[in-house]
Coordinates of C-alpha atoms and ligand atoms in Angstrom, one line a residue:
Chain A
M27 CA 116.4 103.5 88.5
L28 CA 114.9 104.2 91.5
S29 CA 116.1 107.6 92.4
K30 CA 113.8 108.5 89.4
Y31 CA 110.6 107.8 91.3
E32 CA 109.4 109.0 94.7
V33 CA 107.7 106.2 96.8
V34 CA 104.7 106.4 98.6
I35 CA 103.6 104.1 101.7
G36 CA 100.7 104.4 104.0
L37 CA 100.0 101.5 106.3
E38 CA 97.1 99.6 107.9
V39 CA 97.5 97.9 111.1
H40 CA 95.1 95.6 112.5
A41 CA 95.7 95.5 116.4
Q42 CA 94.1 92.8 118.3
L43 CA 92.7 94.4 121.6
T44 CA 93.4 92.7 124.9
T45 CA 90.1 92.5 126.4
N46 CA 88.8 89.1 128.1
T47 CA 85.7 88.9 125.8
K48 CA 84.8 89.6 122.1
I49 CA 83.6 93.0 120.7
F50 CA 79.8 92.2 120.7
C51 CA 79.1 89.1 122.9
N52 CA 80.5 87.2 126.1
C53 CA 82.7 84.9 124.4
S54 CA 86.4 84.7 125.9
T55 CA 89.0 85.7 123.8
T56 CA 91.7 83.3 124.9
F57 CA 94.2 82.3 122.2
G58 CA 94.9 78.6 121.3
N59 CA 91.8 76.6 122.5
E60 CA 89.8 73.7 120.8
P61 CA 88.3 75.1 117.4
N62 CA 84.8 76.2 117.5
S63 CA 84.7 76.1 121.6
Q64 CA 84.7 79.9 121.9
T65 CA 81.4 80.9 120.2
C66 CA 77.8 81.8 120.7
P67 CA 74.6 82.9 118.7
V68 CA 75.9 86.2 118.3
C69 CA 79.4 85.3 116.9
L70 CA 77.9 82.4 114.8
G71 CA 75.7 85.0 113.3
L72 CA 72.7 82.9 114.3
P73 CA 69.4 84.4 113.1
G74 CA 67.9 86.9 116.1
A75 CA 71.0 87.1 118.1
L76 CA 71.6 90.9 118.8
P77 CA 75.5 92.3 119.2
V78 CA 76.1 94.4 122.3
L79 CA 79.4 96.6 122.4
N80 CA 81.9 95.7 124.8
K81 CA 82.7 98.8 126.5
K82 CA 86.5 97.9 127.2
V83 CA 86.9 98.1 123.2
V84 CA 85.7 102.0 123.4
E85 CA 87.6 102.9 126.4
Y86 CA 90.6 101.1 124.2
A87 CA 90.4 102.8 121.4
V88 CA 89.8 106.5 122.9
R89 CA 93.4 105.6 124.8
T90 CA 95.1 104.8 121.5
G91 CA 93.5 107.8 119.7
L92 CA 94.5 110.3 122.9
A93 CA 97.7 108.8 122.5
T94 CA 98.2 109.5 118.9
E95 CA 96.9 113.2 119.1
C96 CA 93.5 112.0 117.1
S97 CA 90.5 113.6 117.9
I98 CA 87.9 111.9 119.6
A99 CA 84.4 111.8 117.8
P100 CA 81.7 112.8 120.5
R101 CA 79.1 110.2 118.1
S102 CA 80.5 107.2 116.0
L103 CA 78.7 104.7 114.2
F104 CA 79.0 101.0 113.6
A105 CA 78.5 99.9 110.1
R106 CA 77.9 96.5 108.0
K107 CA 80.9 95.6 105.3
N108 CA 79.2 92.9 103.3
Y109 CA 81.0 90.8 101.5
F110 CA 80.8 86.7 101.3
Y111 CA 83.7 84.7 102.4
P112 CA 83.5 81.3 104.6
D113 CA 85.5 82.7 107.8
L114 CA 82.5 85.4 108.0
P115 CA 79.3 83.7 109.5
K116 CA 76.9 86.8 109.3
G117 CA 77.9 87.5 105.5
Y118 CA 79.1 91.2 106.7
Q119 CA 81.7 92.4 109.0
I120 CA 80.7 94.9 111.6
S121 CA 82.7 97.5 111.3
Q122 CA 82.9 101.4 111.4
F123 CA 83.1 103.6 108.2
E124 CA 81.5 107.1 107.9
L125 CA 82.2 108.0 111.6
P126 CA 85.2 106.3 113.0
I127 CA 86.0 106.9 116.5
C128 CA 89.1 108.6 116.2
E129 CA 90.5 110.7 112.9
H130 CA 93.4 113.2 112.5
G131 CA 96.1 111.8 114.5
R132 CA 99.9 111.8 114.2
L133 CA 103.0 109.7 115.3
E134 CA 106.5 111.0 115.0
I135 CA 109.3 109.0 114.0
D136 CA 112.9 109.2 113.7
T137 CA 114.3 108.9 109.9
K138 CA 117.9 109.4 108.9
D139 CA 117.2 113.0 108.0
G140 CA 115.7 113.7 111.6
K141 CA 112.1 113.5 113.0
K142 CA 109.2 113.2 110.9
T143 CA 105.7 113.5 111.3
I144 CA 103.2 110.7 110.0
G145 CA 99.5 111.3 110.0
I146 CA 97.0 108.8 110.9
T147 CA 94.0 109.5 109.0
R148 CA 91.6 107.6 111.2
I149 CA 91.3 104.2 114.1
H150 CA 88.3 102.2 114.2
M151 CA 86.8 99.2 115.8
E152 CA 85.9 96.2 114.1
E153 CA 85.5 92.3 114.4
D154 CA 87.9 89.7 113.4
A155 CA 86.8 87.0 111.0
G156 CA 87.0 83.5 112.0
K157 CA 89.8 81.2 110.6
L158 CA 90.5 78.9 107.9
L159 CA 92.3 75.6 108.1
H160 CA 93.2 74.1 104.4
D161 CA 94.5 70.8 106.3
S162 CA 91.8 68.7 105.1
D163 CA 91.5 67.3 101.8
A164 CA 87.4 67.1 102.1
G165 CA 87.3 70.9 102.1
S166 CA 88.3 73.9 104.2
R167 CA 87.6 73.9 107.8
V168 CA 86.2 77.0 109.7
D169 CA 87.2 77.8 113.3
L170 CA 85.0 80.5 114.6
N171 CA 87.0 81.2 118.1
R172 CA 88.5 84.5 116.4
A173 CA 85.5 85.5 114.7
C174 CA 84.1 88.5 116.3
T175 CA 86.9 89.3 118.7
P176 CA 87.5 92.7 118.6
L177 CA 90.2 94.8 116.2
M178 CA 91.4 98.4 116.1
E179 CA 92.0 99.3 112.5
I180 CA 94.8 102.1 112.5
V181 CA 95.2 103.8 109.1
S182 CA 98.1 106.3 108.4
E183 CA 98.0 108.8 105.9
P184 CA 100.4 108.0 102.6
D185 CA 103.2 110.1 104.4
M186 CA 106.4 107.4 104.4
S187 CA 108.8 107.3 101.9
S188 CA 111.0 104.2 102.4
A189 CA 110.4 100.8 103.7
D190 CA 112.7 102.2 106.4
E191 CA 110.2 104.9 107.4
A192 CA 107.2 102.0 107.3
I193 CA 109.2 100.1 109.9
A194 CA 109.9 103.1 112.0
Y195 CA 106.2 104.0 112.1
L196 CA 105.4 100.2 112.9
K197 CA 107.4 100.0 115.7
K198 CA 106.6 103.1 117.2
L199 CA 103.2 102.2 116.8
H200 CA 103.6 98.9 118.0
Q201 CA 105.4 100.3 121.4
I202 CA 102.8 102.6 122.1
I203 CA 99.7 100.1 122.2
V204 CA 101.9 97.9 123.6
Y205 CA 102.8 100.7 126.3
L206 CA 99.2 101.3 126.7
G207 CA 98.4 97.7 127.6
V208 CA 95.6 97.5 124.9
C209 CA 97.1 95.2 122.4
D210 CA 99.9 92.4 123.5
G211 CA 101.5 92.8 120.1
N212 CA 102.6 89.6 119.4
L213 CA 103.3 89.1 115.7
E214 CA 103.2 85.6 115.5
E215 CA 100.0 85.2 116.8
G216 CA 98.4 87.8 114.2
S217 CA 98.0 90.4 117.4
F218 CA 99.6 93.3 115.1
R219 CA 99.2 92.7 111.7
C220 CA 100.3 95.2 108.9
D221 CA 98.9 95.9 105.3
A222 CA 101.1 98.3 103.2
N223 CA 99.8 100.4 100.4
V224 CA 102.5 101.3 98.3
S225 CA 102.9 103.3 94.6
I226 CA 105.6 105.4 93.4
R227 CA 105.4 108.3 90.9
P228 CA 108.1 110.1 89.2
W229 CA 109.8 112.8 91.2
G230 CA 107.4 116.3 91.2
Q231 CA 104.4 114.4 89.9
K232 CA 101.3 115.6 91.8
E233 CA 99.1 112.5 91.4
L234 CA 99.8 109.4 93.4
G235 CA 100.6 106.4 91.4
T236 CA 98.3 103.4 91.3
R237 CA 99.2 101.7 94.3
A238 CA 99.4 97.9 95.1
E239 CA 98.0 96.6 98.6
L240 CA 100.3 94.1 100.1
K241 CA 98.1 92.1 102.6
N242 CA 99.1 90.5 106.0
I243 CA 102.4 90.8 106.7
N244 CA 103.3 89.6 110.1
S245 CA 107.0 90.6 110.9
F246 CA 108.9 93.9 110.6
R247 CA 111.6 92.2 108.8
F248 CA 109.2 90.7 105.9
I249 CA 107.1 94.1 105.7
K250 CA 110.9 95.7 104.7
Q251 CA 111.4 93.0 102.1
A252 CA 107.7 93.5 100.7
I253 CA 108.1 96.9 100.3
D254 CA 111.3 97.1 98.9
Y255 CA 110.2 94.2 96.3
E256 CA 107.0 96.0 95.7
V257 CA 108.7 99.3 94.9
E258 CA 111.3 97.5 92.4
R259 CA 108.4 95.8 90.5
Q260 CA 106.3 99.1 90.1
A261 CA 109.4 100.5 88.5
D262 CA 110.4 97.9 86.6
I263 CA 106.8 98.1 85.0
L264 CA 106.8 102.1 84.4
E265 CA 110.5 101.6 82.8
E266 CA 109.1 99.2 80.4
G267 CA 106.5 101.7 79.5
G268 CA 103.9 99.6 81.2
R269 CA 100.9 100.6 83.8
V270 CA 100.2 99.3 87.3
V271 CA 97.4 97.8 87.9
Q272 CA 95.5 98.5 91.6
E273 CA 95.6 95.1 93.1
T274 CA 95.9 93.1 96.2
R275 CA 99.4 91.2 96.3
L276 CA 100.5 88.3 98.4
F277 CA 104.0 88.3 99.8
D278 CA 105.3 85.0 99.7
T279 CA 107.8 85.0 102.7
D280 CA 109.9 82.2 100.9
S281 CA 110.4 83.3 97.5
G282 CA 110.7 86.9 98.7
T283 CA 108.3 87.9 95.8
S284 CA 104.5 88.6 95.7
R285 CA 101.9 87.7 93.6
S286 CA 98.5 89.0 92.9
M287 CA 95.5 87.6 94.3
R288 CA 92.9 87.2 92.5
S289 CA 91.5 90.2 91.7
K290 CA 88.1 90.1 92.3
E291 CA 86.7 93.6 91.3
E292 CA 83.4 93.3 92.9
A293 CA 85.0 92.5 96.2
H294 CA 85.6 96.3 96.5
D295 CA 81.8 96.9 96.7
Y296 CA 81.1 96.7 100.3
R297 CA 78.1 98.7 100.1
Y298 CA 78.5 100.0 103.8
F299 CA 75.6 101.0 105.7
P300 CA 74.9 101.8 109.3
D301 CA 74.5 98.8 111.5
P302 CA 70.8 98.7 112.9
D303 CA 71.4 96.4 115.6
L304 CA 73.8 98.7 117.3
V305 CA 73.0 102.1 118.4
P306 CA 75.1 104.9 117.8
L307 CA 78.0 105.5 120.3
L308 CA 78.3 108.8 122.2
V309 CA 81.8 109.6 123.8
S310 CA 81.3 112.8 126.1
E311 CA 84.1 115.2 127.1
E312 CA 84.1 114.3 130.5
W313 CA 85.0 110.3 129.5
I314 CA 87.6 111.8 127.3
E315 CA 89.1 114.1 130.2
Q316 CA 89.1 111.0 132.4
A317 CA 90.9 108.9 129.8
R318 CA 93.6 111.1 129.0
L319 CA 94.2 111.4 132.8
E320 CA 94.6 107.4 133.0
L321 CA 97.0 107.7 130.1
P322 CA 100.2 105.9 131.4
E323 CA 103.4 107.8 130.8
L324 CA 104.4 106.9 126.8
P325 CA 108.2 106.3 126.0
E326 CA 109.0 109.8 124.8
A327 CA 107.8 111.0 128.0
K328 CA 109.7 108.3 129.9
I329 CA 113.2 108.9 127.9
E330 CA 112.9 112.5 128.9
R331 CA 112.2 112.0 132.3
F332 CA 115.0 109.0 133.0
V333 CA 117.6 111.4 131.4
K334 CA 116.4 114.5 133.5
E335 CA 115.6 112.7 136.6
Y336 CA 118.1 109.8 136.8
D337 CA 120.8 111.7 134.9
I338 CA 121.5 108.6 132.3
P339 CA 122.7 109.3 129.0
H340 CA 120.1 109.3 126.2
Y341 CA 120.9 106.0 124.8
D342 CA 120.6 104.5 127.8
A343 CA 117.0 105.8 128.6
E344 CA 116.2 104.8 125.3
V345 CA 117.1 101.0 125.7
L346 CA 115.3 101.2 129.1
A347 CA 112.2 102.8 127.9
A348 CA 111.8 100.5 124.9
E349 CA 109.7 98.1 126.6
R350 CA 107.2 99.5 129.5
T351 CA 107.9 96.6 131.9
N352 CA 111.7 96.9 131.7
A353 CA 111.2 100.6 132.3
D354 CA 108.6 99.9 135.4
Y355 CA 111.6 97.7 136.7
Y356 CA 114.1 100.3 136.4
D357 CA 112.0 103.0 137.6
A358 CA 111.5 100.9 140.7
L359 CA 114.9 100.2 141.2
V360 CA 116.5 104.0 141.1
K361 CA 113.5 105.2 143.2
L362 CA 114.6 102.6 145.8
H363 CA 118.6 103.1 145.2
G364 CA 118.9 106.9 144.0
N365 CA 122.0 106.5 141.5
G366 CA 120.5 106.3 138.1
K367 CA 123.6 105.2 136.5
L368 CA 124.5 102.5 138.6
C369 CA 121.0 101.0 138.3
S370 CA 120.8 101.8 134.6
N371 CA 124.5 99.8 134.3
W372 CA 123.0 97.0 136.1
V373 CA 119.6 96.7 134.5
M374 CA 121.3 96.9 130.9
G375 CA 124.2 94.6 132.0
E376 CA 123.7 91.7 134.3
V377 CA 120.2 91.7 134.8
Q378 CA 119.5 91.4 131.0
R379 CA 122.1 88.7 130.6
A380 CA 120.5 86.9 133.0
L381 CA 116.9 87.0 131.5
N382 CA 118.5 86.0 128.2
E383 CA 120.5 83.2 129.3
N384 CA 117.1 81.8 131.1
G385 CA 115.0 83.2 128.4
L386 CA 113.1 84.9 130.8
K387 CA 111.0 88.1 130.7
I388 CA 112.1 91.2 133.2
S389 CA 108.4 90.5 134.7
D390 CA 109.5 87.3 135.6
C391 CA 112.7 88.7 136.9
P392 CA 113.9 86.3 140.3
V393 CA 115.8 89.3 141.4
T394 CA 113.4 92.1 142.3
P395 CA 114.2 95.6 142.4
Q396 CA 114.0 95.3 146.4
L397 CA 116.6 92.5 146.0
L398 CA 118.8 94.2 143.6
A399 CA 118.4 97.9 145.0
G400 CA 119.5 96.0 148.5
M401 CA 122.7 94.7 147.1
L402 CA 123.8 97.9 145.1
K403 CA 123.7 99.6 148.7
R404 CA 126.6 97.1 149.7
I405 CA 128.5 98.0 146.9
D406 CA 127.9 101.8 148.1
D407 CA 128.9 101.3 151.4
N408 CA 132.0 99.1 150.5
T409 CA 130.7 95.8 151.7
I410 CA 131.1 94.0 148.5
S411 CA 133.2 95.1 145.3
G412 CA 131.4 95.1 142.1
K413 CA 132.9 92.4 141.0
I414 CA 131.6 90.2 144.0
A415 CA 128.4 91.7 143.3
K416 CA 127.9 89.7 140.3
K417 CA 128.3 86.5 142.5
V418 CA 126.1 87.7 144.8
F419 CA 123.5 88.8 142.0
D420 CA 123.7 85.3 140.5
A421 CA 123.1 83.8 144.3
M422 CA 120.3 85.7 144.8
W423 CA 119.0 84.8 141.0
K424 CA 119.0 80.9 142.0
S425 CA 118.1 81.4 145.4
G426 CA 115.7 84.0 146.2
K427 CA 117.7 84.8 149.2
D428 CA 118.6 89.0 149.9
S429 CA 122.2 90.2 149.6
D430 CA 122.8 90.4 153.4
T431 CA 121.8 86.8 153.8
I432 CA 124.1 86.0 150.9
I433 CA 127.2 87.8 151.7
E434 CA 126.8 86.5 155.4
E435 CA 126.2 82.9 154.5
Q436 CA 129.0 82.7 151.7
G437 CA 131.6 85.2 153.8
L438 CA 131.7 87.5 150.9
K439 CA 132.6 90.5 152.8
Q440 CA 134.8 92.5 151.0
V441 CA 138.4 92.8 153.0
T442 CA 139.5 96.4 153.7
D443 CA 141.5 95.7 156.6
L444 CA 145.2 96.4 155.9
S445 CA 146.5 93.8 158.5
A446 CA 144.4 91.2 156.4
I447 CA 145.6 92.2 152.6
E448 CA 149.3 93.0 153.8
P449 CA 150.1 89.3 154.3
L450 CA 148.7 88.5 150.7
V451 CA 150.7 91.0 149.1
D452 CA 154.1 89.7 150.6
E453 CA 153.6 86.3 149.7
V454 CA 152.5 87.2 146.2
I455 CA 155.5 89.1 146.1
A456 CA 157.8 86.7 147.2
A457 CA 156.5 83.8 145.1
N458 CA 157.1 85.9 141.7
P459 CA 160.7 87.3 142.4
G460 CA 161.1 87.5 138.2
Q461 CA 158.1 89.5 137.7
V462 CA 159.1 92.0 140.4
A463 CA 162.5 92.6 138.9
E464 CA 160.8 93.0 135.7
Y465 CA 158.3 95.5 137.0
R466 CA 161.0 97.5 138.8
G467 CA 163.1 97.2 135.8
G468 CA 160.0 99.4 133.8
K469 CA 157.5 96.9 133.1
E470 CA 154.3 98.7 134.8
K471 CA 152.2 96.7 133.0
L472 CA 152.9 93.8 135.6
M473 CA 150.4 95.5 137.8
G474 CA 147.5 93.8 136.5
F475 CA 149.4 90.4 137.2
F476 CA 150.0 91.0 140.6
V477 CA 146.5 92.5 141.5
G478 CA 145.0 89.3 139.8
Q479 CA 147.1 87.0 142.0
I480 CA 146.7 88.9 145.1
M481 CA 142.6 89.3 144.1
K482 CA 142.6 85.2 143.8
A483 CA 144.3 84.8 147.1
S484 CA 141.7 86.8 148.6
K485 CA 139.0 84.9 146.7
G486 CA 138.0 88.2 145.1
K487 CA 137.3 89.7 148.7
A488 CA 140.1 92.4 148.9
N489 CA 139.0 96.0 148.5
P490 CA 140.7 97.2 145.1
A491 CA 141.6 100.3 146.2
T492 CA 143.3 99.2 149.4
L493 CA 144.9 96.5 147.6
N494 CA 146.2 98.6 144.8
E495 CA 147.6 101.4 147.2
L496 CA 149.6 98.7 149.7
L497 CA 150.8 96.9 146.5
K498 CA 152.2 99.9 144.7
K499 CA 153.9 100.9 147.7
K500 CA 155.3 97.3 148.4
L501 CA 156.8 96.9 144.8
A502 CA 158.3 100.6 144.9
G503 CA 160.3 98.7 147.8
E504 CA 158.7 101.0 150.8
Chain B
M25 CA 64.2 104.6 84.6
K26 CA 66.0 105.3 87.9
I27 CA 67.7 101.7 87.8
T28 CA 68.7 99.6 85.1
R29 CA 68.3 96.2 84.8
A30 CA 72.2 95.7 84.7
Q31 CA 72.5 97.4 88.0
V32 CA 69.8 94.9 89.5
E33 CA 71.5 92.2 88.2
R34 CA 74.6 93.1 89.7
V35 CA 73.3 93.7 93.1
A36 CA 71.5 90.3 92.6
Q37 CA 75.2 89.1 91.9
L38 CA 76.8 90.8 94.9
A39 CA 73.9 89.6 97.4
R40 CA 74.8 86.2 95.4
L41 CA 70.9 85.9 94.6
A42 CA 70.0 83.9 91.4
L43 CA 67.3 85.5 89.7
S44 CA 64.8 84.4 87.3
K45 CA 64.3 86.4 84.2
E46 CA 61.0 87.2 85.3
E47 CA 62.2 88.1 88.7
L48 CA 64.5 90.4 87.4
D49 CA 62.0 92.2 85.3
S50 CA 59.8 92.9 88.4
L51 CA 62.8 93.7 90.7
T52 CA 63.9 96.1 88.3
S53 CA 60.3 97.8 88.0
E54 CA 59.7 97.6 91.9
M55 CA 63.3 99.4 92.7
D56 CA 62.3 101.7 90.0
A57 CA 59.5 102.7 92.1
I58 CA 61.3 102.8 95.2
L59 CA 64.0 104.9 94.1
G60 CA 61.2 107.3 92.5
Y61 CA 60.1 107.6 96.0
V62 CA 63.6 108.7 97.4
D63 CA 63.7 111.2 94.8
K64 CA 60.4 112.5 96.2
L65 CA 61.9 112.6 99.5
N66 CA 65.1 114.2 98.5
E67 CA 62.9 117.8 97.5
L68 CA 62.7 118.0 101.3
D69 CA 64.9 120.7 102.8
T70 CA 67.2 118.5 105.4
D71 CA 69.9 120.9 105.6
N72 CA 69.5 121.2 109.1
I73 CA 68.7 117.4 110.1
V74 CA 71.2 115.1 111.5
P75 CA 70.9 112.1 109.1
T76 CA 69.3 109.1 111.3
A77 CA 71.6 106.4 112.0
H78 CA 69.3 104.5 114.0
A79 CA 65.1 103.9 114.4
V80 CA 65.1 103.7 118.0
P81 CA 66.1 106.9 119.7
M82 CA 68.8 105.3 121.9
E83 CA 72.6 105.4 122.3
N84 CA 75.5 103.6 124.3
A85 CA 74.4 100.1 125.0
F86 CA 77.2 98.5 126.7
R87 CA 78.4 95.6 128.1
D88 CA 80.8 94.6 130.6
D89 CA 83.9 92.6 129.4
V90 CA 83.4 89.6 131.7
A91 CA 83.7 86.2 130.1
R92 CA 80.5 83.8 130.1
Q93 CA 80.2 80.2 129.3
S94 CA 79.9 79.6 125.6
L95 CA 78.3 77.0 123.6
S96 CA 80.0 73.8 123.3
T97 CA 81.5 72.7 119.8
E98 CA 78.7 70.0 119.4
E99 CA 76.1 73.0 120.0
A100 CA 78.1 75.2 117.8
L101 CA 78.1 72.8 115.0
Q102 CA 74.9 71.3 115.3
N103 CA 72.9 73.3 112.6
A104 CA 76.2 72.9 110.1
P105 CA 75.3 71.1 106.8
A106 CA 78.8 69.8 107.1
A107 CA 81.3 69.3 110.0
S108 CA 85.0 67.8 110.5
D109 CA 87.4 67.7 113.4
G110 CA 85.2 70.1 115.3
C111 CA 85.4 72.7 112.2
F112 CA 82.6 73.5 110.0
L113 CA 83.5 72.2 106.8
V114 CA 83.2 74.2 103.6
P115 CA 84.2 73.6 100.2
K116 CA 87.8 73.9 99.4
I117 CA 89.0 77.6 99.4
I118 CA 91.9 78.0 97.1
E119 CA 93.4 81.4 97.4
Ligands
ZN603 ZN1 79.8 84.7 120.8

């Protein structure tokens, strides 16, 4: 049934910016403090208080606009969006309407049919509302700590045609703004919130169908569920000859269904007008160019550079570049060590494993790129084997000591000396006459058994190449 | 007439203003006169004039991103008609 209809999805993302202070006053934006401990006359909306724009908010918006190929408006304005709700002290939200700071951008996503470009209609700056708590019988409680914290609203064109594409777009956007350092990307704390506009239309129809707006979904998984549910809901209505109504719907994660929020027609009449408290914002050409110079390397470019300069598979590069802190660690490691593939194996392997086991982020990794590079050099010069290296790595992790100290202290230096390995080989051969006979009878798989025994006897320190060569000779009866 | 009584009622409703019958009558005629004046202004040729967004010829008033002391919770709540547990208390909101 679904294949009868084309799905059309546009997304609005609200990203909370990582500034120290609110957008129009000097109150702190720190999350999780006592209710109403971060307010002032401006963010309480007291009469006579004047909002003054936080310059950093503009810088962050410009940065995001450049990274998404938007044009930056040389002149933009703040407007009042008028509505009444208890979490909005002034009776209006300061936002941007006619002249937003960024317009006409785009983002490229990977879909199952290849690359696809999703248009970005606009990015504008605005203030957040406070928070309502419904935990009291006496009424609803209002905490205004969040009121006036800076948000960036990023509005896409209705260019996505499936939940999967919507997720791909959101993940890409999320990755970019976290890379840019403008948003912490924390979905649970509401730093990255998404509204989805979903409609369907029979294939070939030009006009868009009536859309429903799905509000405030805070995980990638729920966004997919909510969109899929909405598409089916609308298709069912059309199939039964009904008409989809334009409304805001709230997705219930427990039941996996959505319900209409009381449709208040008038709520959409926001009577925007330029805010007389805020002067026009001019962003000069020089400002934009400076911001462009300061843009960090973005994931796409990083992946390309890793593949080209460090000679690693595209897959590795993608995994490593997924998060900026991860990429920075790898980058620093290769610069110190030189072998891109060995480094990527370690970062994606042991480092990741240890981080997962200890629930740490790579920025808190006790084994710094310096320590790790030092140890990898000891593999290169045959001081230790790859196997022993894992032991050294764990010891570095626990003690913070460098690899040379650990190798020295624990006597982990690899034994390459024939005269030291030979007695161990002889011992193992003498102790296992049965297996020796079998091996000589053609069961060559037993080689692994002997290597294991000898390695064990050497406490893992025998150089594998030397050992193998010697063992083969001995077993062949030479 | 530039504006109807129904439109005035709607605008009043959006602004949460409870107007008496008399107030609605007088506001309708007052707003009608204002809009008539706006119509007169519309006769001017403004093709080459940038819309005024602000009455003061000024732009780019910025503040640095440095946190300052906020009000105490007690201070923040001192004008609140009702408060509870460090929060403003409002009639129960049901979504
Ligand atoms: Zn404040």
